[in-house]
Amino acid sequence: MADIPFLDHYCALPTRPVGNDGEGNRDRVRQDIESLTAELYVAECFTKYFRQRYPDSDVISQLTLLDANRFRGATEILAKWIIAEYRNEFGRDALKKNIRTQTPGRQLRSDMLGVRAEGTTMVLELVEVTTVGQAKRTEIEDLQHKTDVLTRFVIDPALKEMLALQRAGRVSIGAPTRIEIRRSTWRPSWNELYYPLVPLPRARGNVKYEWICYKPTFRPDGIGKDGLVLYEIHTTALPQGVPVEVLRRVARRLRELENQHQLVLLPAMQQYWDDNTADSRELKKWLAIGLGAALLVTLVVLAWPTAVPLAAGVAEGSGAAAAAGTAEAVAAEAAQLANAVRYAESAAKVPGYFERAQAALRPLLADGLGRGLVGSH
């Protein structure tokens, strides 16, 4: 299913810095949640792609390294050496002052490291996730620097141990004869480029809808750079009068059809609009004035079972906390953090919900299918 017209100018919608509430205030908890969510979602998408393309592969991420025992064979040995030796040789900031006084620096972690075999070569595919503003810095300080550290301190001892174990016959691990590091050529697919964040209340109590957008990955030439996934956060508050109740009815119908194949879903939604002409006219009006992306994200949130109670609960809880005072406000923030974590746990379902939401709105678009995703960034 191709990207449809109201997403062609998706990136023209307002953006805000990670960790900013859109009203000039910065929140460290919010920043950490948003950065982690952006990375975890990409890890979910990359892992799915990598294991489908390379059935005997592994993906080492910051989270999977917390449980290194999950790996087996050569990957287990590689993970062991990554934990032990994948670190800055020296703290870089202090290194600039006086090299003679330095001690080994902090540990490094690749956001994602795909591990696969190519003949007798173990190939490591690197992926780093960052914001648009950090792209140049990430390419130098993450992709280039981490490749260098892996090459200098991890690859050689890991390879030696793999070969020694195989020669000794103690463990059959299919040891490679060499290890090669590459920047992954993988890019998120069209239906993996958006991730709705938990709806947040504005100061006046109106809920605003925000989403992580990975389309910048393809800038500036429609191709992007290997190993680098970029994102920004779009934000919008639905103007007064937008028919949220209509969207709720559409979302309810989508949930009823949740287990249906697209071949059933498309005619079913066409029938829905034929039977609900007033709803059809109402949403066409808002699509015509350029609110398609906001309507789509709202529909995804409403159709996403995990998100339904969160959309209402976050707004209500924050409003009550603001009225009650500081202690309640802190509790509301903790609840918001818990909700966001819960929300992120269903990341694997996001592409499917975007596909279904687009299918639901497709019959309302007079000019039919869109022009595709890549090239309209």
C-alpha positions in Angstrom: 0.0 0.0 0.0 1.5 3.3 -1.0 1.7 6.5 1.0 -1.5 8.5 0.3 -1.8 12.2 -0.7 -2.4 13.8 2.7 1.0 12.6 3.9 2.9 14.1 0.9 3.6 17.3 2.9 3.8 15.5 6.3 7.2 17.1 7.2 5.8 20.6 6.6 3.8 20.3 9.8 5.2 22.0 13.0 8.1 20.3 14.8 9.5 20.7 18.3 12.7 19.8 20.0 12.9 16.4 21.8 12.0 16.9 25.5 10.2 20.2 24.9 6.5 20.6 25.8 5.9 22.9 22.8 5.5 25.8 25.1 9.1 26.6 25.8 9.6 24.3 28.7 12.1 21.4 28.7 11.6 18.2 30.7 14.4 15.7 31.2 12.0 12.8 31.8 10.2 13.7 28.6 13.4 13.9 26.7 14.6 10.5 27.9 11.3 8.9 27.1 11.1 10.4 23.6 14.7 9.5 22.7 14.4 6.0 24.1 11.1 5.5 22.3 12.5 6.6 19.0 15.4 4.2 19.4 13.4 1.2 20.6 10.9 1.5 17.8 13.7 1.5 15.2 15.3 -1.5 16.9 11.9 -3.3 16.7 11.7 -2.5 12.9 15.3 -3.3 12.1 15.3 -6.6 14.1 12.2 -7.7 12.2 13.7 -6.9 8.9 17.2 -8.4 9.7 15.9 -11.7 11.0 13.6 -12.1 8.1 16.3 -11.4 5.6 19.0 -13.4 7.4 17.3 -16.2 9.3 20.4 -17.3 11.3 21.2 -13.7 12.4 21.2 -11.8 15.7 20.7 -8.2 16.6 22.7 -6.7 19.5 21.1 -3.6 20.9 21.6 -1.6 24.1 18.7 -3.5 25.6 19.7 -7.0 24.5 23.1 -6.5 26.0 21.5 -6.4 29.4 20.9 -10.1 28.9 24.0 -11.3 27.1 23.1 -15.0 27.9 20.4 -14.8 25.3 23.1 -15.2 22.6 24.7 -18.4 21.5 27.9 -19.5 19.6 30.0 -16.9 18.0 27.6 -14.1 18.8 27.8 -14.9 22.5 31.6 -14.5 22.3 31.3 -11.2 20.4 28.8 -9.9 23.0 31.1 -10.8 25.8 34.0 -8.8 24.3 31.7 -5.9 23.5 30.7 -5.7 27.1 34.3 -5.9 28.2 36.1 -3.8 25.7 33.7 -1.6 23.7 34.5 1.7 25.4 36.3 5.0 24.7 40.0 4.4 25.2 40.0 7.7 27.1 37.4 10.2 28.1 37.4 12.5 25.1 36.6 15.8 26.9 39.4 15.2 29.5 41.7 13.9 26.8 41.9 17.4 25.3 43.3 18.7 28.6 46.1 16.2 29.5 46.5 12.8 28.0 49.0 11.7 30.7 46.4 11.8 33.5 43.7 9.8 31.7 42.0 6.6 32.5 39.9 4.4 30.2 36.6 6.2 29.3 33.0 5.2 29.5 31.4 2.2 27.8 30.1 2.5 24.3 27.0 0.9 22.8 25.8 0.8 19.2 22.1 1.5 19.0 21.8 -1.6 16.8 24.4 -4.1 15.6 23.1 -6.7 13.2 25.3 -9.9 13.3 25.2 -12.2 10.3 27.3 -14.6 8.3 28.5 -14.0 4.7 30.4 -17.2 3.9 33.2 -17.4 6.4 32.9 -13.7 7.2 30.9 -12.4 10.2 29.3 -9.1 9.1 28.4 -6.5 11.7 25.8 -3.9 10.4 25.7 -0.7 12.4 22.6 1.5 12.8 22.5 4.7 14.9 19.3 6.7 15.7 19.4 10.4 16.3 17.6 13.7 15.8 18.0 15.8 12.7 20.1 18.4 14.6 22.5 15.8 15.8 23.0 14.1 12.4 26.6 15.4 11.6 27.8 14.9 15.2 26.4 11.3 15.3 28.0 10.4 12.0 31.4 11.4 13.4 31.2 10.6 17.1 29.0 7.4 16.8 29.3 5.7 13.4 32.9 6.6 12.7 34.2 6.5 16.3 32.3 3.3 17.2 33.5 1.5 14.1 37.1 2.5 15.0 36.7 1.3 18.6 35.2 -2.0 17.6 37.9 -2.6 15.1 40.8 -1.7 17.5 39.6 -3.4 20.7 36.8 -5.9 20.1 37.2 -7.6 16.8 40.6 -9.1 17.2 40.2 -10.7 20.7 36.7 -12.0 19.9 37.9 -13.6 16.6 40.9 -15.2 18.3 38.6 -16.8 21.0 36.2 -18.0 18.4 38.9 -19.7 16.4 40.6 -21.1 19.5 37.4 -22.7 20.7 36.7 -24.2 17.4 40.2 -25.6 17.0 40.1 -27.1 20.5 36.8 -28.9 19.5 35.3 -27.9 22.8 32.5 -25.9 21.3 31.0 -26.1 17.8 30.4 -22.4 17.0 31.1 -22.2 13.2 33.8 -19.6 13.8 34.3 -17.0 11.1 37.8 -16.4 9.6 37.2 -12.6 9.7 34.9 -10.0 11.0 33.8 -7.0 8.9 32.0 -3.9 10.1 29.6 -2.1 7.7 27.0 0.6 8.0 23.6 -0.9 7.4 21.9 -0.1 4.1 18.5 -0.7 5.8 16.0 2.1 5.9 12.5 2.2 7.6 9.8 1.2 5.1 7.0 3.7 4.3 4.6 2.3 7.0 7.4 2.4 9.7 8.0 6.2 9.4 5.6 7.4 12.0 5.2 6.6 15.7 2.4 8.4 17.7 3.5 9.6 21.2 1.1 9.5 24.1 -1.3 12.4 23.7 -0.4 15.2 26.1 -2.7 18.0 27.5 -1.8 21.6 26.8 -2.0 24.3 29.5 -5.6 25.1 28.7 -6.6 21.4 28.8 -6.8 20.8 25.1 -5.1 17.6 24.0 -2.4 17.8 21.4 -1.3 15.0 19.1 2.4 14.4 18.5 4.4 11.8 16.6 7.9 10.8 15.8 8.6 11.2 12.1 11.5 9.3 10.5 11.2 10.8 7.1 14.3 12.9 7.6 16.3 9.7 7.2 15.9 10.1 3.5 17.1 13.7 3.3 18.5 15.6 1.5 18.5 13.4 -1.7 15.7 10.9 -1.1 18.3 8.3 -0.1 20.0 9.4 3.1 23.1 7.9 4.6 23.8 4.2 5.4 23.6 3.4 9.1 21.9 6.6 10.1 18.2 6.9 11.0 17.0 10.5 11.7 13.8 11.7 13.3 12.0 14.8 14.3 8.8 15.3 16.4 5.7 16.8 14.8 3.0 18.4 16.9 -0.5 19.6 16.3 -3.6 20.4 18.3 -6.8 19.6 16.4 -8.6 22.9 15.8 -11.9 23.3 17.6 -14.7 21.7 15.5 -12.7 18.8 14.2 -15.1 15.8 14.4 -13.3 13.6 17.0 -16.6 11.7 17.5 -16.6 10.8 13.8 -13.1 9.5 14.2 -14.1 7.5 17.2 -16.8 5.8 15.2 -14.3 5.0 12.4 -11.8 3.7 15.0 -14.5 1.5 16.5 -15.2 0.0 13.1 -11.4 -0.6 12.5 -11.2 -2.4 15.8 -14.1 -4.6 14.8 -12.2 -5.4 11.6 -8.8 -5.8 13.3 -8.2 -9.4 12.3 -9.4 -8.9 8.8 -7.1 -9.1 5.8 -6.6 -5.9 3.7 -8.7 -7.5 0.9 -11.6 -7.5 3.3 -10.8 -4.3 5.1 -10.8 -2.0 2.0 -14.3 -2.9 0.7 -15.6 -3.0 4.3 -14.5 0.6 4.9 -15.9 1.7 1.5 -19.2 0.2 2.7 -18.9 2.1 6.0 -18.6 5.4 4.2 -21.4 4.5 1.9 -23.6 3.8 4.9 -22.4 6.9 6.8 -22.5 9.7 4.3 -22.7 12.5 6.9 -19.4 11.3 8.5 -17.9 11.0 5.0 -18.8 14.6 4.2 -17.5 15.9 7.5 -14.1 14.3 7.2 -13.7 15.2 3.5 -14.1 18.9 4.5 -11.2 18.6 7.0 -9.1 16.7 4.5 -9.7 19.4 1.9 -8.1 22.1 4.2 -4.9 20.1 4.8 -5.5 18.4 8.2 -5.1 14.9 6.8 -2.0 14.1 8.8 -3.5 15.2 12.1 -6.6 13.2 11.4 -4.6 10.2 10.5 -2.5 10.3 13.7 -5.6 10.9 15.8 -7.4 7.9 14.1 -4.3 5.7 14.8 -4.3 6.7 18.5 -8.1 6.1 18.8 -7.9 2.7 17.0 -4.9 1.5 18.9 -6.5 -0.4 21.9 -3.5 0.3 24.2 -3.8 4.0 23.5 -7.5 4.6 24.1 -7.4 4.7 27.9 -4.1 6.7 27.8 -5.5 9.4 25.6 -8.2 10.2 28.2 -6.3 9.3 31.3 -3.3 11.4 30.7 -5.3 14.5 30.1 -7.7 14.0 33.0 -4.9 13.1 35.4 -2.7 16.1 34.5 -5.6 18.5 34.8 -6.5 17.2 38.3 -2.9 17.3 39.4 -2.4 20.9 38.3 -5.4 21.9 40.4 -4.3 19.8 43.5 -0.7 20.9 43.8 2.9 19.7 43.7 2.7 16.2 45.2 -0.2 15.3 42.9 1.7 16.8 40.0 4.7 14.6 40.7 2.4 11.5 40.9 0.8 12.5 37.6 4.3 12.7 36.0 5.1 9.2 37.3 1.9 7.9 35.9 2.6 9.6 32.6 6.0 7.9 32.5 4.4 4.5 33.2 1.9 5.1 30.5 4.5 6.0 28.0 6.5 2.8 28.7 3.4 0.8 28.3 2.6 2.6 25.1 6.1 1.8 23.7 5.7 -1.9 24.5 3.3 -2.2 21.6 5.7 -0.7 19.1 5.4 -3.8 16.8 1.8 -3.0 16.1 2.4 0.6 14.9 3.0 -0.1 11.1 -0.2 -2.2 11.0 -2.3 0.5 12.6 -1.0 3.1 10.1 -1.8 0.8 7.2 -5.3 0.3 8.5 -5.9 4.0 9.3 -4.8 4.9 5.8 -7.0 2.2 4.3 -10.0 3.6 6.3 -9.5 7.2 4.9 -8.5 6.2 1.4 -12.1 6.1 0.0 -12.5 9.8 1.0 -9.7 10.9 -1.3 -10.9 11.9 -4.7 -7.6 11.5 -6.5 -7.0 7.9 -5.4 -3.6 6.4 -4.5 -0.6 8.6 -3.5 2.6 9.1 -5.3 4.6 6.9 -2.9 6.9 7.9 0.0 10.5 8.1 -1.1 11.1 11.4 -2.9 8.4 13.5 -1.0 10.4 14.2 2.1 
